[in-house]
PDB file of C-alpha atoms in Angstrom:
ATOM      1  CA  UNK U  32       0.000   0.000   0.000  1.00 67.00           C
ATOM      2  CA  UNK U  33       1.610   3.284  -1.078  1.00 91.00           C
ATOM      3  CA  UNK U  34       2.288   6.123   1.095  1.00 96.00           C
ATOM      4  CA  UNK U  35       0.856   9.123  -0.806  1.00 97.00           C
ATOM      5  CA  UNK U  36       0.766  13.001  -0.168  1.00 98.00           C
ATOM      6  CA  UNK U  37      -2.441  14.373  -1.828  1.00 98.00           C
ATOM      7  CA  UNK U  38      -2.880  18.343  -2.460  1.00 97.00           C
ATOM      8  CA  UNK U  39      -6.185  20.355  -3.844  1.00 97.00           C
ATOM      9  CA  UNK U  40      -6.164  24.086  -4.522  1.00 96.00           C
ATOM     10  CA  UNK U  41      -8.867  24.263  -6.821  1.00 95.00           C
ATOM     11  CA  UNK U  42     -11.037  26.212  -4.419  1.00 93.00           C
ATOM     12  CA  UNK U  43     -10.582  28.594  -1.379  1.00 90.00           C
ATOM     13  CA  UNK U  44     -10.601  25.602   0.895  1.00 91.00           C
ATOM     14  CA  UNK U  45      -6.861  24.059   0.405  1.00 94.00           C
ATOM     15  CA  UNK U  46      -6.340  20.553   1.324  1.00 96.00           C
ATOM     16  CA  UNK U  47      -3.436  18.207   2.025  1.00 97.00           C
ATOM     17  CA  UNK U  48      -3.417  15.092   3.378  1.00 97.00           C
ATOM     18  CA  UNK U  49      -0.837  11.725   4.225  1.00 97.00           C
ATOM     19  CA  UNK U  50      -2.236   8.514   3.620  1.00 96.00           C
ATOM     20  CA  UNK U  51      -0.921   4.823   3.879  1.00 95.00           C
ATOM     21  CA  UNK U  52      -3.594   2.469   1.857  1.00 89.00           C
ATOM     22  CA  UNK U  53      -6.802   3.344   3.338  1.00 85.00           C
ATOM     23  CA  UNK U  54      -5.355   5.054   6.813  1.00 94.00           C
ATOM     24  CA  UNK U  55      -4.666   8.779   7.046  1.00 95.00           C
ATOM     25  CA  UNK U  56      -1.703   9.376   9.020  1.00 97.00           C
ATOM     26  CA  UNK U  57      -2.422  13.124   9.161  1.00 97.00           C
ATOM     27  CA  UNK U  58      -4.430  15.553   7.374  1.00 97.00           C
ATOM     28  CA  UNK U  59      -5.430  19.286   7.383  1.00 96.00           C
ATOM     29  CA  UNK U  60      -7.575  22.000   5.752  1.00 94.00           C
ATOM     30  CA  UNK U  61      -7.919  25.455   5.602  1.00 92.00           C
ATOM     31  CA  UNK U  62      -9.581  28.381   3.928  1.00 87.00           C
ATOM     32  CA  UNK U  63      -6.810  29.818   2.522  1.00 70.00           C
ATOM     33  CA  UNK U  64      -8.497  32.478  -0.012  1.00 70.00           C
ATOM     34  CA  UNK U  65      -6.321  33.256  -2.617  1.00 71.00           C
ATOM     35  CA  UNK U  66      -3.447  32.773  -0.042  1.00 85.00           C
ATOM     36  CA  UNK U  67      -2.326  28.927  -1.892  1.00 91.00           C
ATOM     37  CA  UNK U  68       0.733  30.408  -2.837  1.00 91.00           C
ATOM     38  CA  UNK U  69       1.747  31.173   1.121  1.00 93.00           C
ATOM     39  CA  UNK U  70      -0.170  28.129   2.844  1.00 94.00           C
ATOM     40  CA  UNK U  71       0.395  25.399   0.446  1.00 96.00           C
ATOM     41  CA  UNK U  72       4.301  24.234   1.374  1.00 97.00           C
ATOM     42  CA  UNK U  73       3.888  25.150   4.906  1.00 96.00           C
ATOM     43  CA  UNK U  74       0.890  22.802   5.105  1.00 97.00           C
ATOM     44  CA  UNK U  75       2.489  20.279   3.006  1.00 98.00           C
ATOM     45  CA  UNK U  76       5.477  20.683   5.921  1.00 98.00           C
ATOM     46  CA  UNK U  77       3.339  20.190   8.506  1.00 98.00           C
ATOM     47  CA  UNK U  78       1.707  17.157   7.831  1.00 98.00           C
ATOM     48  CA  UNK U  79       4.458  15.268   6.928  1.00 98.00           C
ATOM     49  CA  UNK U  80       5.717  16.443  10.201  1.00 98.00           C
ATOM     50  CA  UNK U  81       2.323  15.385  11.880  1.00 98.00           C
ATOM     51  CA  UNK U  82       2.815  11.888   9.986  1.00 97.00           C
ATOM     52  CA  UNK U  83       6.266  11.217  11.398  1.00 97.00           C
ATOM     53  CA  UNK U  84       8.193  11.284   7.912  1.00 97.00           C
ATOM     54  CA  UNK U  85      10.111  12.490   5.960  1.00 97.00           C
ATOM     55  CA  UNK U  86       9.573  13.577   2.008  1.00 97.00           C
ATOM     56  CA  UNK U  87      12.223  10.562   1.477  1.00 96.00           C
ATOM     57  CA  UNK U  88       9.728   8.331   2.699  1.00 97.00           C
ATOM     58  CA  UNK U  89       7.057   8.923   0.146  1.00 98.00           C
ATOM     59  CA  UNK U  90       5.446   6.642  -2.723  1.00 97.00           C
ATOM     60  CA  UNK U  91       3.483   9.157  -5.203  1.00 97.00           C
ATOM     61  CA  UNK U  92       2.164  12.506  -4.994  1.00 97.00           C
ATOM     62  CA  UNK U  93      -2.017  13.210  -5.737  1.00 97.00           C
ATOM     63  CA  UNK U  94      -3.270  16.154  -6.879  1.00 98.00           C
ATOM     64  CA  UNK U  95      -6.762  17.897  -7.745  1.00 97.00           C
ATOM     65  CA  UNK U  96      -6.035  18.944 -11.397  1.00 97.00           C
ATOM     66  CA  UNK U  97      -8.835  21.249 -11.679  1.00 97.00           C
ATOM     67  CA  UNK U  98     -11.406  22.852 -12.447  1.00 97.00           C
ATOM     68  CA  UNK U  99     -11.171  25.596 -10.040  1.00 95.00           C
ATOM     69  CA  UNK U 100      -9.814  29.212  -9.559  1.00 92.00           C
ATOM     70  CA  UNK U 101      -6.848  29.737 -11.715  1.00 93.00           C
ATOM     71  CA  UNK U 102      -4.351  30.791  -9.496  1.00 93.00           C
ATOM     72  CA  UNK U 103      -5.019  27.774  -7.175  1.00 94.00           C
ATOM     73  CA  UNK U 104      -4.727  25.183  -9.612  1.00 96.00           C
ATOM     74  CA  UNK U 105      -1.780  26.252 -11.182  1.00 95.00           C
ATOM     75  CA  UNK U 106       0.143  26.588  -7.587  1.00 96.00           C
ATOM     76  CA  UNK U 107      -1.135  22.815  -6.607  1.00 97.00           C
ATOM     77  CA  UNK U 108      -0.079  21.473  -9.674  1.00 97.00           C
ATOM     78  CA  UNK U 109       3.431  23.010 -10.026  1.00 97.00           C
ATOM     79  CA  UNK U 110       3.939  22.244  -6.886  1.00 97.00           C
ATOM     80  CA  UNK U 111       2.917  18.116  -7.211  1.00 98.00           C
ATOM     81  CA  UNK U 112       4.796  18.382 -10.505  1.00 98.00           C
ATOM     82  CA  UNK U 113       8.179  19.832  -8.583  1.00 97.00           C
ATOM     83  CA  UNK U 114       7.492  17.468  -5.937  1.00 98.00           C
ATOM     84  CA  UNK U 115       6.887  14.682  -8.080  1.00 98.00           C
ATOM     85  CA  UNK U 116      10.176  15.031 -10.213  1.00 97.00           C
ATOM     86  CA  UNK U 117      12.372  15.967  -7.403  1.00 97.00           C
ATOM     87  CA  UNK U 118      11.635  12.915  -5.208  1.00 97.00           C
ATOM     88  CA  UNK U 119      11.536  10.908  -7.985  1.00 97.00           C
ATOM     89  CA  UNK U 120       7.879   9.791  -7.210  1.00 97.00           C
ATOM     90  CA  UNK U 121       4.828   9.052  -9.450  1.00 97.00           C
ATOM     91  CA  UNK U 122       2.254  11.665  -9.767  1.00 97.00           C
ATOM     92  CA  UNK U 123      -1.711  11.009  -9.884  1.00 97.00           C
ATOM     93  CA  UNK U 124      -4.435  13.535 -10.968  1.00 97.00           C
ATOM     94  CA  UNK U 125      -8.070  13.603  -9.856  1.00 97.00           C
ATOM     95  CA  UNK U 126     -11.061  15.789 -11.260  1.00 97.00           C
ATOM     96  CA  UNK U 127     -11.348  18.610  -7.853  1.00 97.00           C
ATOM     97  CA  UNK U 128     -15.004  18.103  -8.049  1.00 97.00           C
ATOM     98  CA  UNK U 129     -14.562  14.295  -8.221  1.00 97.00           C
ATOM     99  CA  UNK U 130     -12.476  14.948  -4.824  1.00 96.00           C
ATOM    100  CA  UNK U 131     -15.545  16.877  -3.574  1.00 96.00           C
ATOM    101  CA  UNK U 132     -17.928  14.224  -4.300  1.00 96.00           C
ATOM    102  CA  UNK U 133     -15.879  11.880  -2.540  1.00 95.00           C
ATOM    103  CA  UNK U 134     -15.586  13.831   0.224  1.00 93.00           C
ATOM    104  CA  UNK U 135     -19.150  14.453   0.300  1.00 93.00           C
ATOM    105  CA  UNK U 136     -20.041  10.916   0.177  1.00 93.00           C
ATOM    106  CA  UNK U 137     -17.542  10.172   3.493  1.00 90.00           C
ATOM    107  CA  UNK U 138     -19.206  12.922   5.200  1.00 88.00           C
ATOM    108  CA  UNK U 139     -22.853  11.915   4.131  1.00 90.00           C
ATOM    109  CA  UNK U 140     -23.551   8.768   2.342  1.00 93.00           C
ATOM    110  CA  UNK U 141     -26.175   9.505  -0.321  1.00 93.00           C
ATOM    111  CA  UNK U 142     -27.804   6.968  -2.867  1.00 94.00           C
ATOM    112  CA  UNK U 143     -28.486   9.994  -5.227  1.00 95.00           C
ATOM    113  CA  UNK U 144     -26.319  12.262  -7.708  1.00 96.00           C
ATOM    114  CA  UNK U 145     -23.619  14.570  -6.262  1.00 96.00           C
ATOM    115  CA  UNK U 146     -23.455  18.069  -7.834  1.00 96.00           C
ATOM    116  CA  UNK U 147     -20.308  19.720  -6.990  1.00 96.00           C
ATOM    117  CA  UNK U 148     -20.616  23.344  -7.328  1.00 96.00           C
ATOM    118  CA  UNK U 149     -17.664  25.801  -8.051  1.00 96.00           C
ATOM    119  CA  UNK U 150     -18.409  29.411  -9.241  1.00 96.00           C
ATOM    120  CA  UNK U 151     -17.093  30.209 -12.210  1.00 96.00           C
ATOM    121  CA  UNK U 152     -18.530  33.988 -11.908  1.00 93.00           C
ATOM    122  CA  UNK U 153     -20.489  35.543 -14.552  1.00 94.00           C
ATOM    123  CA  UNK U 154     -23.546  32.721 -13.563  1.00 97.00           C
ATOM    124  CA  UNK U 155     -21.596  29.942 -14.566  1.00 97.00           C
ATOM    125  CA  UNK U 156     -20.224  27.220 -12.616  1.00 98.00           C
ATOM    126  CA  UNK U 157     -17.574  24.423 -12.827  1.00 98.00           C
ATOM    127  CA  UNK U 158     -19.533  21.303 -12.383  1.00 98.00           C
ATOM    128  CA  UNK U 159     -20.620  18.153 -12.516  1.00 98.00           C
ATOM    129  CA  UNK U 160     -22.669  14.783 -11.635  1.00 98.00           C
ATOM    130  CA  UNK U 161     -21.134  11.856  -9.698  1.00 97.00           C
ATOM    131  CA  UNK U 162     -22.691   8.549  -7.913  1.00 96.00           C
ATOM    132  CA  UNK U 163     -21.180   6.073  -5.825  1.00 95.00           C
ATOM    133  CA  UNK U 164     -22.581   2.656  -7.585  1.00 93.00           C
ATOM    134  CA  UNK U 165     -23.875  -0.520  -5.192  1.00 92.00           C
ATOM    135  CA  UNK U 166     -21.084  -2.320  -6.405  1.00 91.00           C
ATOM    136  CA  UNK U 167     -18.469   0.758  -4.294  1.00 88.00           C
ATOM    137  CA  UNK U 168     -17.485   2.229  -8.306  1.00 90.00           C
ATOM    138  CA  UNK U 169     -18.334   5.536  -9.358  1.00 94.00           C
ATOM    139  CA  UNK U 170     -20.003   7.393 -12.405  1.00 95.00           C
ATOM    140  CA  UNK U 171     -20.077  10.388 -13.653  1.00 95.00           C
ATOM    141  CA  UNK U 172     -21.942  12.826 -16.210  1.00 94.00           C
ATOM    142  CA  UNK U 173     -18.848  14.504 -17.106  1.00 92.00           C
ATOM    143  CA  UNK U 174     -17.131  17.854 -15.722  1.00 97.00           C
ATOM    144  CA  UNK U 175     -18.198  21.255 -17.469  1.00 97.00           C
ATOM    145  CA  UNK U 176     -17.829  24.847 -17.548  1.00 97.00           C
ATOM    146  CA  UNK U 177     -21.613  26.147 -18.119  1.00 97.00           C
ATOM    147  CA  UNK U 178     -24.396  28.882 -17.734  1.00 97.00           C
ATOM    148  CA  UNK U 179     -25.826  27.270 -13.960  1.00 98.00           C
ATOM    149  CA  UNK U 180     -29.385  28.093 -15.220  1.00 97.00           C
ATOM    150  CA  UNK U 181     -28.791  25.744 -18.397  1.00 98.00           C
ATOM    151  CA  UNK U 182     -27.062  23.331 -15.659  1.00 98.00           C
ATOM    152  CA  UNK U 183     -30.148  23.498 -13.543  1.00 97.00           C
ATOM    153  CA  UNK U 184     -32.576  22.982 -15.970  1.00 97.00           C
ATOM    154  CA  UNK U 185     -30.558  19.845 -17.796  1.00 97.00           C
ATOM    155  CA  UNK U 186     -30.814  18.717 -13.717  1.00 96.00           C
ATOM    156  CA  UNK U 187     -34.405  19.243 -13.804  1.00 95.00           C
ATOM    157  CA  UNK U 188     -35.066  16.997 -16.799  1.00 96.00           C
ATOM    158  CA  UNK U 189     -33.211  13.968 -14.990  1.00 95.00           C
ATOM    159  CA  UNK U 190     -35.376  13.614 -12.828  1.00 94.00           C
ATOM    160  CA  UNK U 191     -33.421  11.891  -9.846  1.00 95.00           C
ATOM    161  CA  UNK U 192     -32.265  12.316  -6.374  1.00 94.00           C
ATOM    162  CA  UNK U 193     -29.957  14.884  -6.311  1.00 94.00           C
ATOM    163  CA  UNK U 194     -27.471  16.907  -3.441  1.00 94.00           C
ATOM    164  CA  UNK U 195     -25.942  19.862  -4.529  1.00 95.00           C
ATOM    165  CA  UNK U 196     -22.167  20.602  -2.345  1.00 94.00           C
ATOM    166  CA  UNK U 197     -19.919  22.939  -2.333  1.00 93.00           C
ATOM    167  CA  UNK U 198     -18.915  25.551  -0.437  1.00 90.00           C
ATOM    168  CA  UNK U 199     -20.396  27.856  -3.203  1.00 93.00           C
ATOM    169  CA  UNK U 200     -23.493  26.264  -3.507  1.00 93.00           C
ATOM    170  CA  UNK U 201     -24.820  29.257  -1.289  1.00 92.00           C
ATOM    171  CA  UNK U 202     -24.388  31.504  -4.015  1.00 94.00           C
ATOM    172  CA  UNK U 203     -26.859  29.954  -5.963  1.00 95.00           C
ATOM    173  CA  UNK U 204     -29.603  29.101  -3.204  1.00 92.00           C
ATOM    174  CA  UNK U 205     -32.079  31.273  -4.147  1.00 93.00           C
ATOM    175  CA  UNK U 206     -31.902  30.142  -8.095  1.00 95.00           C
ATOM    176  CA  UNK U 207     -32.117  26.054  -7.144  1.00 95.00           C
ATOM    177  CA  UNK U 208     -34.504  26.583  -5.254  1.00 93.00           C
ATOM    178  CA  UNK U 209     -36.938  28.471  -7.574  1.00 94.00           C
ATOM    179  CA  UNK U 210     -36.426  25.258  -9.769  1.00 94.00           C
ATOM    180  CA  UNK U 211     -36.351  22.526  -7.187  1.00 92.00           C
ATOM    181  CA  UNK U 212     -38.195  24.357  -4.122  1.00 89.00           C
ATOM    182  CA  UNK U 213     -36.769  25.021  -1.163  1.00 81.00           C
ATOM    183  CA  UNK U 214     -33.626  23.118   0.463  1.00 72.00           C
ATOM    184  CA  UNK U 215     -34.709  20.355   2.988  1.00 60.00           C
ATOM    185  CA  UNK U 216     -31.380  20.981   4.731  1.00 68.00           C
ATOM    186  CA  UNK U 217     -28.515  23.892   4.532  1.00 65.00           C
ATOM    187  CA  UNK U 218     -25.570  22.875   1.962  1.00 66.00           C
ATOM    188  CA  UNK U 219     -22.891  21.218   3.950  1.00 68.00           C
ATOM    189  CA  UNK U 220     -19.730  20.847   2.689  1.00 77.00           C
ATOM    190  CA  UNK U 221     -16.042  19.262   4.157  1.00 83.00           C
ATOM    191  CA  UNK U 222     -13.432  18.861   2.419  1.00 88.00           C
ATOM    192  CA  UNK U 223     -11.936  15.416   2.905  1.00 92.00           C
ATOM    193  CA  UNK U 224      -8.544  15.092   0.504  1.00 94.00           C
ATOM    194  CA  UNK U 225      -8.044  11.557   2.342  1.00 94.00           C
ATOM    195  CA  UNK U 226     -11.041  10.374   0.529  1.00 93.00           C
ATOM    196  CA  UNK U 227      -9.186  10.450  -2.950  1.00 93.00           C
ATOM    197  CA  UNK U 228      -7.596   7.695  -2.369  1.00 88.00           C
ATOM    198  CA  UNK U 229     -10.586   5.004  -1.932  1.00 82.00           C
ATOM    199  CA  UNK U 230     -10.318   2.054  -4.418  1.00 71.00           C
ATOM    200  CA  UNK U 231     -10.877   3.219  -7.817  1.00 76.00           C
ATOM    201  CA  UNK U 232     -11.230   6.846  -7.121  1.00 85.00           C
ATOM    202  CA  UNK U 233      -8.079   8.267  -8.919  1.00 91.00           C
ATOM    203  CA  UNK U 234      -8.727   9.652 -12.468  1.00 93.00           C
ATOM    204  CA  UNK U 235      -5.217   8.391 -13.815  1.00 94.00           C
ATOM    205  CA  UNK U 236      -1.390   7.674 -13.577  1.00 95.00           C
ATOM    206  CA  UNK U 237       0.810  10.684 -15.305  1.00 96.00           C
ATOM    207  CA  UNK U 238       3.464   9.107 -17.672  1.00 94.00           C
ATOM    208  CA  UNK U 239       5.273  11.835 -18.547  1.00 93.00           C
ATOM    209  CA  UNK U 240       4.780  14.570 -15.392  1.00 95.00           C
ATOM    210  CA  UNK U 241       6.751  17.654 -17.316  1.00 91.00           C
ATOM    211  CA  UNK U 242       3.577  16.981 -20.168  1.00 93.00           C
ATOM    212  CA  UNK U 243       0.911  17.277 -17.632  1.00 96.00           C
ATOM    213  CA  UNK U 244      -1.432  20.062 -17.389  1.00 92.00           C
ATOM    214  CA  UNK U 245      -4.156  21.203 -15.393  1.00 93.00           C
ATOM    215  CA  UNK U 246      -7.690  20.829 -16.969  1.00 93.00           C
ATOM    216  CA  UNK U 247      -9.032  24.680 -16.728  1.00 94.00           C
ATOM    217  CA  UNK U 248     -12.580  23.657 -18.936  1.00 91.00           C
ATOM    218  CA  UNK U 249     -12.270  27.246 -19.814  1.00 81.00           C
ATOM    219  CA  UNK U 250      -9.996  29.791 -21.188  1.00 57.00           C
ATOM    220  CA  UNK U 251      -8.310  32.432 -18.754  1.00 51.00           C
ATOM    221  CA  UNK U 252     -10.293  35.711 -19.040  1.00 50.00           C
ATOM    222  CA  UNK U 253      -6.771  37.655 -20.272  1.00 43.00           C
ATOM    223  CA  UNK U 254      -6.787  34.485 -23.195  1.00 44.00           C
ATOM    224  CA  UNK U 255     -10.565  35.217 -23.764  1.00 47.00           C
ATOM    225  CA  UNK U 256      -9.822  39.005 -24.634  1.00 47.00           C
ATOM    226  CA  UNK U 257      -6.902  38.287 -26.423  1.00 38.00           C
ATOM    227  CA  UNK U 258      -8.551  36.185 -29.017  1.00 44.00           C
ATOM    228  CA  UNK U 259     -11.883  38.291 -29.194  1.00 46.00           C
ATOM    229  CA  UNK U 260      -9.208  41.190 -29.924  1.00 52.00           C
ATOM    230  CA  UNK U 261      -7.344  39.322 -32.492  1.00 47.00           C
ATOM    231  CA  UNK U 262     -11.030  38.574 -34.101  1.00 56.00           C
ATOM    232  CA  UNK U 263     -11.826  41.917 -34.098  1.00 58.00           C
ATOM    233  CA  UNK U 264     -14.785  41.043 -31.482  1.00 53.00           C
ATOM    234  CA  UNK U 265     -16.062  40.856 -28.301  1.00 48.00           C
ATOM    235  CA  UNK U 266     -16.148  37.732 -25.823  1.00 43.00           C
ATOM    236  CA  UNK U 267     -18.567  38.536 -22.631  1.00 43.00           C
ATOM    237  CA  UNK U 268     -16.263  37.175 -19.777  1.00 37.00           C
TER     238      UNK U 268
END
């Protein structure tokens, strides 16, 4: 059973944990608001120390590869990637709202789809729709970048136990609940990054971990203006 260290920036709630097979050895989170940059190696420092070890003493590095703010998913994933090459250690990438349906799920078990919300300003939202299966494996509708009243009404017409979770679900209380009526309970969210680990919950192995990139699902807003310029148009960001 590998030792991992597992990171996730993708939001303003940044979270690093040390786990050994299915046993966290230490773990912490904290709302570090556009702060990654500053918390993020100090954290990582901490719970190693927390765990006993030292970086040496690692197996393979796990980080949330987006979506998410920019900013935070660039610092988590140079900082895997350094990590990664430095220590000589393989390098694993998970969807961030994957992570938060996981960590959802360990919090509050639910039979239903998971509908990780991240604001994506503008009324749009990073998203997406994950369920644990009977047999413990997960599915998925697929991660996006789109217009949350198009997301809510695509929700609508599934017609199927949802939860939406987040910590920006808030945000957009008033809108699901004009659709869906009013909440039965407040949004609760916790981010667990030991969860990432469970069997089968890891998007994928990186071969090559110079190549790999974050998955954005949307161009930066300077990139957006830059190629509405160069078309002589306008892009509404």
């Amino acid at each position: 059973m590998k030792r991992l260290l597992i990171m996730d920036t993708c939001t303003k709630t940044l979270g690093v944990a040390l786990t050994e097979g299915h046993v966290v050895l230490a773990e912490q989170t904290i709302e570090a608001v556009q702060n990654h940059s500053k918390f993020l190696m100090p954290t990582i420092e901490a719970v190693i120390h927390t765990a006993k070890l030292t970086p040496s003493q690692l197996e393979g590095i796990v980080v949330a590869k987006g979506p998410g703010s920019y900013t935070g998913v660039r610092i988590g994933v140079t900082v895997a990637k350094t990590l990664a090459w430095t220590l000589k250690l393989p390098l694993y990438a998970i969807s961030s709202l994957k992570g938060m349906a996981l960590s959802e799920q360990n919090l509050r078990p639910f039979s239903g789809w998971l509908i990780p919300i991240i604001d994506a300003r503008r009324n749009t939202v990073f998203t997406g729709a994950y369920r644990k299966k009977a047999d413990g494996s997960w599915e998925s509708k697929g991660d996006r970048h789109i217009s949350f009243e198009t997301w809510l009404r695509l929700l609508k017409e599934m017609n199927e136990p949802i939860r939406f979770i987040g910590g920006d679900v808030p945000l957009f209380q008033t809108q699901i609940e004009a659709v869906f009526g009013a909440l039965s309970e407040l949004p609760v969210f916790s981010l667990h990054v030991s969860s990432y680990v469970e069997a089968g919950t890891i998007d994928y192995l990186v071969d090559v971990v110079h190549d790999f990139v974050p998955e954005y699902l949307r161009l930066a807003e300077a990139e957006q203006k830059w190629m509405a310029k160069m078309k002589g148009g306008h892009v509404d960001v």
